[in-house]
Short mmCIF file of C-alpha atoms and ligand atoms in Angstrom, two decimals:
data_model
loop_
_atom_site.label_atom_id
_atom_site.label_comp_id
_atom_site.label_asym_id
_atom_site.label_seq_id
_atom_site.Cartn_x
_atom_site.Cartn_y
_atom_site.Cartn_z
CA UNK A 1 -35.00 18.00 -14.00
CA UNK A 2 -36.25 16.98 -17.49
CA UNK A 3 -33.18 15.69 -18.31
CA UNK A 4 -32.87 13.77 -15.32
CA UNK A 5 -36.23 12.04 -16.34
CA UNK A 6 -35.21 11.37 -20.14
CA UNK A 7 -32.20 9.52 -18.69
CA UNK A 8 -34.01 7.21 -16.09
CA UNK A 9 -37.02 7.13 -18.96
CA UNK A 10 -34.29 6.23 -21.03
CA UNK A 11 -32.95 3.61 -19.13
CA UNK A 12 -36.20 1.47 -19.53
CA UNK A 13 -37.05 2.10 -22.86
CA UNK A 14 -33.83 3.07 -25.23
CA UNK A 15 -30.92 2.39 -23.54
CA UNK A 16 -27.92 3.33 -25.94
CA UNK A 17 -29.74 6.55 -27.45
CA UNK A 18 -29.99 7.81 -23.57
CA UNK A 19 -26.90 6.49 -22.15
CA UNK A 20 -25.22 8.44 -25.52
CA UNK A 21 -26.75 11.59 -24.85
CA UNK A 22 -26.58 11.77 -21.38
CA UNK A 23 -22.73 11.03 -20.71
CA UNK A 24 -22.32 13.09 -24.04
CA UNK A 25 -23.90 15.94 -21.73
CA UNK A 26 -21.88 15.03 -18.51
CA UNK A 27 -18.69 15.38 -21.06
CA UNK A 28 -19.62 19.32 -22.25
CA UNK A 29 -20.53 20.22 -19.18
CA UNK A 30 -17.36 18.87 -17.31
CA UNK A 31 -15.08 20.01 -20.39
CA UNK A 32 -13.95 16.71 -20.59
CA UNK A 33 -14.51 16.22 -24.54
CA UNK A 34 -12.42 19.02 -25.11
CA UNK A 35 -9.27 17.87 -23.43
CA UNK A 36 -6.62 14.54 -23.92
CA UNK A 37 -4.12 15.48 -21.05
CA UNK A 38 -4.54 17.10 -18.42
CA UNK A 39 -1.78 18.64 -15.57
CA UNK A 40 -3.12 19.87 -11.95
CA UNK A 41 -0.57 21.04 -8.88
CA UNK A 42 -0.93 21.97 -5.33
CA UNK A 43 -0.14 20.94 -1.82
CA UNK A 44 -2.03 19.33 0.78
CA UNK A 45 -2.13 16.38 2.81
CA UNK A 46 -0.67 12.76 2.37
CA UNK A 47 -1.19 9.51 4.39
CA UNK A 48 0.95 6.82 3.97
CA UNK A 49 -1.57 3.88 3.45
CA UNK A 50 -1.00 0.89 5.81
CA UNK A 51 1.38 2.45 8.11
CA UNK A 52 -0.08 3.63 11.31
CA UNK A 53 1.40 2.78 14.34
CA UNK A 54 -1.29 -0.08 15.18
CA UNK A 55 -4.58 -0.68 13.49
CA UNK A 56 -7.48 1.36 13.91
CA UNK A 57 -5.11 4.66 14.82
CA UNK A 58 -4.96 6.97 11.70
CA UNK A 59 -1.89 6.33 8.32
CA UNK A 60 0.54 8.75 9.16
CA UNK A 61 0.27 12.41 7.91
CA UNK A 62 3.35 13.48 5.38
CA UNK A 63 2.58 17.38 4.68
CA UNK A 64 2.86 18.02 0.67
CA UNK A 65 5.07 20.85 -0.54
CA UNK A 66 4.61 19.91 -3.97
CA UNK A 67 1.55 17.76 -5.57
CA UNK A 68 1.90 17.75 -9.87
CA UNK A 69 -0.01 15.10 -11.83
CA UNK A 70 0.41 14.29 -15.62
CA UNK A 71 -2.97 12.77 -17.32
CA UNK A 72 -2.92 11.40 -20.59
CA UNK A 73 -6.11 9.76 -21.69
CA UNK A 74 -5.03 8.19 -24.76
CA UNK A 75 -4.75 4.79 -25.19
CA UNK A 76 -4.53 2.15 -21.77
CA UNK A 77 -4.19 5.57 -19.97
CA UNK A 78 -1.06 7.07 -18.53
CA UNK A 79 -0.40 9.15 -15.46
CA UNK A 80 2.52 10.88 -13.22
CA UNK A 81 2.11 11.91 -9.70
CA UNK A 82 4.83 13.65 -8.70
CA UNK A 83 4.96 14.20 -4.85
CA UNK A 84 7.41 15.93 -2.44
CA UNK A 85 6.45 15.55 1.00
CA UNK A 86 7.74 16.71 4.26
CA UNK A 87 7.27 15.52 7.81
CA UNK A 88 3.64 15.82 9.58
CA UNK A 89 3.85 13.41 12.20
CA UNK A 90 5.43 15.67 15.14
CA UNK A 91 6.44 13.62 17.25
CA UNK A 92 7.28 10.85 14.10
CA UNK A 93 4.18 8.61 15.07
CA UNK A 94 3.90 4.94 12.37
CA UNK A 95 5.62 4.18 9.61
CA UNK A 96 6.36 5.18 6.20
CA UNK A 97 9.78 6.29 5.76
CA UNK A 98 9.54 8.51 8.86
CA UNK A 99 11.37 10.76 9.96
CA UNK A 100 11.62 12.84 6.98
CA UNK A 101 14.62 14.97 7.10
CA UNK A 102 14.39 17.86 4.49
CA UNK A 103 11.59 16.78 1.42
CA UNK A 104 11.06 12.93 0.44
CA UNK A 105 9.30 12.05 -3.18
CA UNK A 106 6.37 9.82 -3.10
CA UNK A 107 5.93 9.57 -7.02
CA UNK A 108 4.35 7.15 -9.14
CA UNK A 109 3.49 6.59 -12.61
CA UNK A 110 1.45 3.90 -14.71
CA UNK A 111 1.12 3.42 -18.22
CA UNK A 112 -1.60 1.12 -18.87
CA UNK A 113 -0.99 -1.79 -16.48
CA UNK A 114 2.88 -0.83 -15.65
CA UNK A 115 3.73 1.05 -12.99
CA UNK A 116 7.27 2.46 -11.62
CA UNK A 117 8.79 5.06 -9.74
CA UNK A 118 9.96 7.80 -11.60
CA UNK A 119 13.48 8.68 -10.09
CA UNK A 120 17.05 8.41 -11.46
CA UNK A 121 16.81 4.94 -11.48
CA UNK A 122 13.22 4.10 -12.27
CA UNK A 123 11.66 1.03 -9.78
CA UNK A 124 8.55 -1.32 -10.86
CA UNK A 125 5.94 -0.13 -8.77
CA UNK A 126 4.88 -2.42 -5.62
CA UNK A 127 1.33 -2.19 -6.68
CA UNK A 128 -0.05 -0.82 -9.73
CA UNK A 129 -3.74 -0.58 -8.54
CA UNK A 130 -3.64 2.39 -6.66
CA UNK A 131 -2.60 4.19 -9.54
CA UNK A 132 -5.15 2.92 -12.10
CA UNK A 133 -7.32 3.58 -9.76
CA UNK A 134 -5.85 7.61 -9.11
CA UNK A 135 -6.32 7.73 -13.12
CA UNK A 136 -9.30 6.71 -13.62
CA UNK A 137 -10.77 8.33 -11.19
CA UNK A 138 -9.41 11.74 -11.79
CA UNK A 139 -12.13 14.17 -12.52
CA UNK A 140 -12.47 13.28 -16.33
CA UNK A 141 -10.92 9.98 -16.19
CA UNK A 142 -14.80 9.10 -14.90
CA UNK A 143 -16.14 10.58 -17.66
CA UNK A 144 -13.56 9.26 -20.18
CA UNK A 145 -13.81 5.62 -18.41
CA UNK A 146 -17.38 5.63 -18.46
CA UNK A 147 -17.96 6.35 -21.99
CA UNK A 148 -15.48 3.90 -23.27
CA UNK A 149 -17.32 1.26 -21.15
CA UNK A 150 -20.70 2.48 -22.11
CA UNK A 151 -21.80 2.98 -18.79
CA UNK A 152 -25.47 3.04 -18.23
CA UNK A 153 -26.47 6.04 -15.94
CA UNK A 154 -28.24 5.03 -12.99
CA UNK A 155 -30.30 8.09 -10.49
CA UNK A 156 -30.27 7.80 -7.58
CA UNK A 157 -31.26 9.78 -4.54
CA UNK A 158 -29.33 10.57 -1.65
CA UNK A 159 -30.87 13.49 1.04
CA UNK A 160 -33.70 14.16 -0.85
CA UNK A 161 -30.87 15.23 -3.69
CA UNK A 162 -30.92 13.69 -7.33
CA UNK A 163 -27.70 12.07 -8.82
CA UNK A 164 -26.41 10.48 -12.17
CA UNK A 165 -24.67 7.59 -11.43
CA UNK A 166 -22.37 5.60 -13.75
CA UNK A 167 -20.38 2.24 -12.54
CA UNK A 168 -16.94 1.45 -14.17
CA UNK A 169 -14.07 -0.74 -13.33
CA UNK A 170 -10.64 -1.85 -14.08
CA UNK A 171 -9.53 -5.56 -14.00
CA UNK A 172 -7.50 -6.59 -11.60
CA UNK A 173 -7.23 -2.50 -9.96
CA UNK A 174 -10.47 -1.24 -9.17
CA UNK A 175 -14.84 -1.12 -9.79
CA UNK A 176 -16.42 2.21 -9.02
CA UNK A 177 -19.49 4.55 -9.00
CA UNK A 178 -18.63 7.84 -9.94
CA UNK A 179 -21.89 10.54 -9.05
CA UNK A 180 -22.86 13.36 -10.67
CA UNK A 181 -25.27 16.14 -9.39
CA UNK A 182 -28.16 17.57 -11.96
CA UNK A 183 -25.39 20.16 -13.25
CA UNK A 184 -23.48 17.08 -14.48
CA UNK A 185 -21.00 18.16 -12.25
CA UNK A 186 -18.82 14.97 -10.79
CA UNK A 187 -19.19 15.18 -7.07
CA UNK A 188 -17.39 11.95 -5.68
CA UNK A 189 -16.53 8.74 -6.75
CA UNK A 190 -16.84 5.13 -4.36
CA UNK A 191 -14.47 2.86 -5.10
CA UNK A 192 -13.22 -0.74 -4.51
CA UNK A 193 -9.56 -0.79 -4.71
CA UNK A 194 -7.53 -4.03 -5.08
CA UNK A 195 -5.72 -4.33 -1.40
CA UNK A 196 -3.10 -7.18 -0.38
CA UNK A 197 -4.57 -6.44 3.28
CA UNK A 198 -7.94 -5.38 2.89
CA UNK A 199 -9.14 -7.15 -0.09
CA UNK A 200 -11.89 -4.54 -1.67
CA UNK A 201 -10.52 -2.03 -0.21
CA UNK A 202 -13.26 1.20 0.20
CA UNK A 203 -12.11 4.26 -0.93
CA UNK A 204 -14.06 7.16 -1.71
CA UNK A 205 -13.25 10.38 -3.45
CA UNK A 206 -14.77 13.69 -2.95
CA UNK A 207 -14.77 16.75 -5.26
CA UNK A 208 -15.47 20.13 -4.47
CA UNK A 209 -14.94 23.65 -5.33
CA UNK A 210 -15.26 23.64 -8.29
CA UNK A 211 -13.44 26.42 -11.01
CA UNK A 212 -13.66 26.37 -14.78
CA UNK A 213 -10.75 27.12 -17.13
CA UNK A 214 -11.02 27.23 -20.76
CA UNK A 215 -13.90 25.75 -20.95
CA UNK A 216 -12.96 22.97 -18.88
CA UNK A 217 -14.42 22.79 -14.99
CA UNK A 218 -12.22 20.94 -12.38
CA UNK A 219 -12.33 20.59 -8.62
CA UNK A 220 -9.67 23.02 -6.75
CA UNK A 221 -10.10 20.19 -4.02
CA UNK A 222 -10.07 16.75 -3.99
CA UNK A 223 -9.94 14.65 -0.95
CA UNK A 224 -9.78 10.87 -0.78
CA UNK A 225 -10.97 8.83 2.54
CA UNK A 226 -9.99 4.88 2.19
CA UNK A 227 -11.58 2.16 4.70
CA UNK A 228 -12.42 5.76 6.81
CA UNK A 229 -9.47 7.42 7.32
CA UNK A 230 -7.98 9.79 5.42
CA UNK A 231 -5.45 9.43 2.33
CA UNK A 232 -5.57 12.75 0.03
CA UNK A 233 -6.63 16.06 0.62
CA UNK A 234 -5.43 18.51 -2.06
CA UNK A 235 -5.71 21.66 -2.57
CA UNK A 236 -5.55 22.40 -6.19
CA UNK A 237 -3.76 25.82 -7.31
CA UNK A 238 -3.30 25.31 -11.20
CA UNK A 239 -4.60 23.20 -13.94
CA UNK A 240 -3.08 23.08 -17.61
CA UNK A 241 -5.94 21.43 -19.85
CA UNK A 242 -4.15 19.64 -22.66
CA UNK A 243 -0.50 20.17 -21.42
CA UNK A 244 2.36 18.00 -22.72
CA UNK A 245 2.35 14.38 -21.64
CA UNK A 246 4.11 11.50 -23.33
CA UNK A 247 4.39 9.29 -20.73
CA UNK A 248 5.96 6.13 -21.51
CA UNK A 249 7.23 3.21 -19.21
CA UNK A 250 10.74 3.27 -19.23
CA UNK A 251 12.51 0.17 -20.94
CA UNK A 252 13.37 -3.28 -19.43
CA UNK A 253 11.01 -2.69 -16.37
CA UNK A 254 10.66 -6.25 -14.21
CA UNK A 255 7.49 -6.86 -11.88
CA UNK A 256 8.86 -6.80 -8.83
CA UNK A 257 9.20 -9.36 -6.20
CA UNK A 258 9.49 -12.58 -7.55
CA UNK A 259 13.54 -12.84 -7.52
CA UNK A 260 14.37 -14.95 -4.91
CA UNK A 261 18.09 -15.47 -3.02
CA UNK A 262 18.59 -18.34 -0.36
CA UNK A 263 21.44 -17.41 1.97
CA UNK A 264 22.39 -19.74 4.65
CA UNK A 265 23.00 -17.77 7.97
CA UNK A 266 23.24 -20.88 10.28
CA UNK A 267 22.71 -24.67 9.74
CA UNK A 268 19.04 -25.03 8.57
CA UNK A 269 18.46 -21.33 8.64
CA UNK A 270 18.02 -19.17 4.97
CA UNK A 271 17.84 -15.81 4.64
CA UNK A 272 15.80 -15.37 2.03
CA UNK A 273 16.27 -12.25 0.10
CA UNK A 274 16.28 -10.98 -3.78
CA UNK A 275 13.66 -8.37 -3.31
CA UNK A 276 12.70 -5.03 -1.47
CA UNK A 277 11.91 -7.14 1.31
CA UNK A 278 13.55 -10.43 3.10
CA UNK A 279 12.13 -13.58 4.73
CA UNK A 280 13.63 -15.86 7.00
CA UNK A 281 13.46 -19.31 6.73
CA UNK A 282 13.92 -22.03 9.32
CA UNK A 283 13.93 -25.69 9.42
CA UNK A 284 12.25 -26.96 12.69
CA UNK A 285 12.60 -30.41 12.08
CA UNK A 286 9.31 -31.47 11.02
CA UNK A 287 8.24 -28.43 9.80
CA UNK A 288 9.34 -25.18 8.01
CA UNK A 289 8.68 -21.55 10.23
CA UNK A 290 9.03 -18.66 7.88
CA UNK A 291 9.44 -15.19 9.46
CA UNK A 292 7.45 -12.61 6.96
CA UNK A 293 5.40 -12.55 4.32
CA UNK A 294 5.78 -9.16 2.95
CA UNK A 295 4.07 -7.29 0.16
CA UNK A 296 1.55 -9.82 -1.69
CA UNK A 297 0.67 -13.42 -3.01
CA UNK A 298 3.24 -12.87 -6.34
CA UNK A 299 6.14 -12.23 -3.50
CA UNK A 300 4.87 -15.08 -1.09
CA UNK A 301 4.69 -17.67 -4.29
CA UNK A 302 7.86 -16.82 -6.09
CA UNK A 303 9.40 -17.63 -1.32
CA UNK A 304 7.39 -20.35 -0.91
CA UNK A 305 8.47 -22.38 -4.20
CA UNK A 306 12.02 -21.36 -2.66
CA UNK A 307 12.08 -22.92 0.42
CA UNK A 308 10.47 -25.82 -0.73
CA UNK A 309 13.24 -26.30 -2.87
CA UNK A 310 15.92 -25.20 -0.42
CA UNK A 311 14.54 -27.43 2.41
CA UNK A 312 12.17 -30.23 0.58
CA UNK A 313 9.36 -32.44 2.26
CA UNK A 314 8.52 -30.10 5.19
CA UNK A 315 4.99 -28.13 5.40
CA UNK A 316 5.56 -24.45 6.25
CA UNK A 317 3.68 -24.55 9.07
CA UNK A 318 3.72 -21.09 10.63
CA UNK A 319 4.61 -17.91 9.44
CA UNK A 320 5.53 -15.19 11.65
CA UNK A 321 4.45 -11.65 10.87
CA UNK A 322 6.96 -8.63 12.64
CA UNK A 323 3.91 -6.07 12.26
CA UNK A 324 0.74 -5.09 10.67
CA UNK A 325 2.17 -2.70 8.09
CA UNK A 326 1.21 -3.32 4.83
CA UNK A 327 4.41 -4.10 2.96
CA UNK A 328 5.14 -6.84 5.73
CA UNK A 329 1.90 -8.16 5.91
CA UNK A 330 0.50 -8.36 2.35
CA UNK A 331 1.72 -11.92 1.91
CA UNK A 332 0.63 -13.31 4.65
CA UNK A 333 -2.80 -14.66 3.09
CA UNK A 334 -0.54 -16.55 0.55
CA UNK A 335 1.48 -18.59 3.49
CA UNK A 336 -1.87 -19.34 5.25
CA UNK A 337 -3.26 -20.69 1.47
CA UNK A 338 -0.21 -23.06 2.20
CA UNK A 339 -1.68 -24.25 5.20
CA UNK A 340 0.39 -21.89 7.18
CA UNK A 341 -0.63 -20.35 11.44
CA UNK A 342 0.34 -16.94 11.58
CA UNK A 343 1.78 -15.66 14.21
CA UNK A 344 1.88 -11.91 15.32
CA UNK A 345 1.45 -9.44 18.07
CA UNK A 346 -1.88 -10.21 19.24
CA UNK A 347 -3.09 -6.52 18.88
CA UNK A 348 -3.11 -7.36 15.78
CA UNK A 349 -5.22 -10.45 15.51
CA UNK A 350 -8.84 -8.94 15.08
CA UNK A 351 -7.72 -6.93 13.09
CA UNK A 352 -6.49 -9.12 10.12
CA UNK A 353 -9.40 -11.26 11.18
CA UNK A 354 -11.74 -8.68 9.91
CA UNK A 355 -9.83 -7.44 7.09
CA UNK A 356 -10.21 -11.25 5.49
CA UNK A 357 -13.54 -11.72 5.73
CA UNK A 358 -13.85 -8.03 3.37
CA UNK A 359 -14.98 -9.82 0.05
CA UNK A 360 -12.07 -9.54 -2.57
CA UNK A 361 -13.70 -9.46 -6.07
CA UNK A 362 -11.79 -7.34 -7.62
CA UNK A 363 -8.57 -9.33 -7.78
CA UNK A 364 -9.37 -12.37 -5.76
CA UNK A 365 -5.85 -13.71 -4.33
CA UNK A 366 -5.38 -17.64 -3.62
CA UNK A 367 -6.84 -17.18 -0.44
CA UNK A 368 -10.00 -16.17 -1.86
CA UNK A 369 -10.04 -18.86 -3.98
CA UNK A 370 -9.27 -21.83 -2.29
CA UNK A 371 -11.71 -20.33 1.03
CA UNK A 372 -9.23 -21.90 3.64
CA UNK A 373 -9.62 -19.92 6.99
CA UNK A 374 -6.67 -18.91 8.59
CA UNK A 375 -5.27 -19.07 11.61
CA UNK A 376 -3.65 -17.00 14.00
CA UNK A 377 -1.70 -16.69 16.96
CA UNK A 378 -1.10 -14.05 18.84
CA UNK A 379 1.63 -13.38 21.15
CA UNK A 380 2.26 -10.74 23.96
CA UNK A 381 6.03 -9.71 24.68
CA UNK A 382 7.47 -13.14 24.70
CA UNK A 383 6.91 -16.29 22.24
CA UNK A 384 9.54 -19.28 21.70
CA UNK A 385 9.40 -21.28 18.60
CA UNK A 386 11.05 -24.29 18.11
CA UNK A 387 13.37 -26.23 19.94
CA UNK A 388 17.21 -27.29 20.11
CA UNK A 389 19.82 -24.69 17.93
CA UNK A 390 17.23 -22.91 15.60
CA UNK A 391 15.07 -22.30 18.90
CA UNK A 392 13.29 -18.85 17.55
CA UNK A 393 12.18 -16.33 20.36
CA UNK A 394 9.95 -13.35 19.53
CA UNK A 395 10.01 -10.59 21.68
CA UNK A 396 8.10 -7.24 21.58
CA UNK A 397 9.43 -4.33 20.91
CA UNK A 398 8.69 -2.00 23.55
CA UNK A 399 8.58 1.61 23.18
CA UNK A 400 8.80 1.49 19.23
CA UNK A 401 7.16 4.94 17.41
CA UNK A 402 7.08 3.05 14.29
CA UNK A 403 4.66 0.12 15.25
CA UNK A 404 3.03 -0.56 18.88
CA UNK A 405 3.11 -4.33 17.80
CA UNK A 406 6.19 -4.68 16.26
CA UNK A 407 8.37 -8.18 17.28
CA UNK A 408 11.71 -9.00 16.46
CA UNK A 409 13.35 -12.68 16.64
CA UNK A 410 16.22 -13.87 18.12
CA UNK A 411 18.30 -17.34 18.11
CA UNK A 412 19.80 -17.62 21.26
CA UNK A 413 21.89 -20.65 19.82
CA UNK A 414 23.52 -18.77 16.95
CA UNK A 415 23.32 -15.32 17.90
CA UNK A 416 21.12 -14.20 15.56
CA UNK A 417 18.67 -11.33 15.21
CA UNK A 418 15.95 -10.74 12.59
CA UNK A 419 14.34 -7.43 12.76
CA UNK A 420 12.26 -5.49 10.12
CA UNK A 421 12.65 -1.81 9.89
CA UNK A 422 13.64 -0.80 13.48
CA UNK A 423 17.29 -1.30 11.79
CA UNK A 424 17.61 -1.98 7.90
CA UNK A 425 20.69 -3.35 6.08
CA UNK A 426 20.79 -0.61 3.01
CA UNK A 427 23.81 0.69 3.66
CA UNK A 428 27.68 -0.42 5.26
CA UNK A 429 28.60 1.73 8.26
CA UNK A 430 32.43 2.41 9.03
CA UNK A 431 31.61 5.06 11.81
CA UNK A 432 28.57 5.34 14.32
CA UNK A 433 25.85 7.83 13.27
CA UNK A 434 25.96 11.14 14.66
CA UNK A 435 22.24 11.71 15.17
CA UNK A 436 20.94 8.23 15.69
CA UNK A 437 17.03 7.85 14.75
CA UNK A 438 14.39 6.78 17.65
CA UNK A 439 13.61 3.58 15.87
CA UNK A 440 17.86 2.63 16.76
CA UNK A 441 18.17 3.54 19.65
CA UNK A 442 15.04 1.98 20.79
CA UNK A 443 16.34 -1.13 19.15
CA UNK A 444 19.36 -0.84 21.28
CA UNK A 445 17.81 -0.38 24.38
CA UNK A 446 15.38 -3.33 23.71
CA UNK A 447 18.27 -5.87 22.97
CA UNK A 448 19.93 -4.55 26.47
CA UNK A 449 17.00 -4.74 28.12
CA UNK A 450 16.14 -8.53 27.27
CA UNK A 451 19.89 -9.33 27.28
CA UNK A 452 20.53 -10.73 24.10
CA UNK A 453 23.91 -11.82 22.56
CA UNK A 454 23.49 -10.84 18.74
CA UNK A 455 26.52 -11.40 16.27
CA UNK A 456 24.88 -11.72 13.18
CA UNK A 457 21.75 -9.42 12.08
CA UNK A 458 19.15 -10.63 9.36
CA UNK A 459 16.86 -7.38 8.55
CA UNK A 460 13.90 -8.10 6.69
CA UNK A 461 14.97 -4.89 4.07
CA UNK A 462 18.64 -4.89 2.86
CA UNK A 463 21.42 -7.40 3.53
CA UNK A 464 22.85 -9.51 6.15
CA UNK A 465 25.20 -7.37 8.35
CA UNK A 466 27.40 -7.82 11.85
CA UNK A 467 25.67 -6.50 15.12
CA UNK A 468 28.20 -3.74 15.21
CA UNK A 469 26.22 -2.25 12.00
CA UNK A 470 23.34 -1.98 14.35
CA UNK A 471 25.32 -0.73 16.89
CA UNK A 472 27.15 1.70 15.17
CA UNK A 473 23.22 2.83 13.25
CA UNK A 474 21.81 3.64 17.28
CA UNK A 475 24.74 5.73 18.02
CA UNK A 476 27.05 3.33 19.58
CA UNK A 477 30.62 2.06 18.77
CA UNK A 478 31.22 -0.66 17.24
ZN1 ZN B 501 6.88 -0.76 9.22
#
């Protein structure tokens, strides 16, 4: 309790000499002067952020066979998460790379502000605060954060119960409170994570169980909650204080998504691709209609100089959005900084209306900036677009496990369908597959059921392709 006292006493009076001693305290108690890298592994639980199957319902649940992160404190900071997951959605319920047949990696890695995936063939990472944010708030990455920042501790009292509080942020990735109880034991951390979607995205971290190994004391489980649901919940089974960890970017690593290809699939129609994911563009004579504005502002920029290039003197005027999850939705705010409607499924709509209004101070977009409100539509199973050849119809997808709102569009007058991830162009069929996936078939049934007459396909991940490559992916001849 005395030392509780000297540190709010200290506060007041002698601010450096306290704030010195006390996180000096925090950092013997924790073990965290005595260690530069730091290795834990277990299994446990994984939600894939930003893909449930509508908003509000839970991210899906991946099971984790194998959890491993790599710490090294030195320098900007570096860290490896390697992740194998299996499926935990029975039946396969949102999105997020599901089904998972056999195990699926979810790694990441940062080094200072550069993130990839660490495979064969290393990828720039979509987002790189997620993973300053794992870092730093690792169970001595508080300690280590706070100290370099010189983080004044702050009590305060929660139940009747006495914590030492210290705030720290990131630039651009993160601010948080970390909380210690009067063992100077870290108990949980709040957080505001940089979000495409959310904005300040709230994400808490909890600590607990607590076992100490050479000296040093770490939690055996750590469970992370963001905006209420849950994210993390791992059950550590081995930690290696001061294990090997050079981690280094590798070489010649791009940020991603500001490449930008303009294919023309029909007159005054681009598909707009050069990235992980596609937009379509089309010219409606006095105006531009975009479909998708995936991932985040850097993506929408890099499409919107594009097509103003491609198709000059036209305001994009709407932007359609083919469902909520995150990846395909993240740019949105940057189309309706343009001046842009967007249009979705209108389960949807309250949702994104909410999510806006979040504050975003931790990396404020354009959006934030410029304060325009935006403006939505939102459609039920049927919406036409346009008149005359590049006519655009959006129709529900009914039935869909992936996403209750997702819409694909169709041009009746060229035959064209655009679809995001109920059929992807990765990969060139030459036979039908064998065991079809839900989200095919579904897509099949869907197209019979509203009678469409697709030739050519425009998937908002991979390339252009012939219907009979969607054909042949449900199952079907071609
Ligand atoms: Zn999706």
């Amino acid at each position: 309790m005395h030392k509780i006292l000297a540190a709010a006493v200290g506060i007041s009076f002698l601010p450096g000499l306290a704030l010195a001693q006390s996180l000096e305290d925090i950092a013997k108690a924790m073990g965290a002067d005595r260690i530069t890298t730091i290795e834990y592994a277990g299994t446990g639980d994984f939600h894939a952020l930003g893909q449930s199957l509508q908003p509000g319902d839970r991210w899906p649940l991946f099971k984790m066979v194998e959890y491993k992160a790599t710490i090294n404190y030195g320098g900007d900071g570096a860290m490896i998460q390697r992740i194998l997951v299996i499926q935990g959605e029975h039946p396969p319920r949102g999105g997020g790379r599901q089904p998972v047949k056999g195990k699926q990696s979810r790694s990441g890695a940062i080094a200072g502000e550069i993130g990839w995936s660490p495979s064969a063939r290393p990828t720039p990472a979509r987002e790189t605060a997620p993973l300053i944010h794992a870092l730093w708030t690792s169970p001595h990455g508080v300690i280590k954060a706070a100290l370099a920042q010189k983080s004044p501790i702050v009590i305060k009292t929660v139940d009747g119960k006495e914590y030492k509080t210290v705030a720290f942020a990131r630039k651009g990735a993160f601010s948080a409170i970390g909380w210690f109880d009067k063992t100077n034991v870290l108990r949980g951390v709040d957080a505001r994570v940089a979000n495409p979607v959310y904005g300040d995205m709230k994400v808490t971290s909890h600590y607990s169980d607590y076992k100490t190994v050479d000296g040093i004391a770490f939690p055996m489980r750590i469970r992370v909650i963001a905006e209420g649901q849950p994210l993390l919940d791992l059950r550590v089974s081995k930690i290696t204080p001061n294990a090997p960890a050079e981690i280094k970017a590798p070489e010649g690593l791009r940020r991603p998504g500001h490449r930008v290809t303009m294919e023309e699939a029909a007159k005054g129609v681009w598909f707009v691709a050069g990235g992980s994911h596609n937009s379509v563009a089309i010219d409606h004579g006095d105006h531009v209609t975009v479909v998708e504005g995936p991932l985040n502002d850097g993506r929408s920029m890099a499409v919107i100089a594009a097509v103003k290039k491609t198709i000059p003197g036209k305001p994009i005027r709407f932007v359609v959005n083919s469902h909520h999850h995150f990846d395909h939705s993240g740019g949105l705010r940057g189309f309706v900084n343009e001046g842009a409607t967007v249009v979705t499924h209108k389960i949807n709509v309250s949702f994104y209306q909410q999510a806006y209004r979040a504050p975003r101070t931790v990396d404020p977009d354009l959006l934030a900036t410029s304060r325009k409100t935006a403006k939505f539509v939102g459609i039920g199973d049927k919406h036409v677009m346009g008149a005359g050849d590049n006519a655009l119809e959006l129709h529900l997808l009914k039935g869909s496990t992936h996403n209750t709102g997702l819409i694909i569009g169709y041009m009746p007058a060229h035959k064209i369908l655009i679809v995001a991830d109920a059929y992807s162009g990765r990969e060139h069929l030459s036979a039908p597959v064998a065991e079809p996936e839900h989200a095919a078939t579904n897509l099949l049934e869907n197209i019979a059921r509203l009678k469409l007459d697709v030739a050519k396909v425009l998937p908002l991940h991979g390339a252009m392709m012939d219907f009979a490559q969607v054909r042949m992916a449900g199952g079907q001849a071609p």
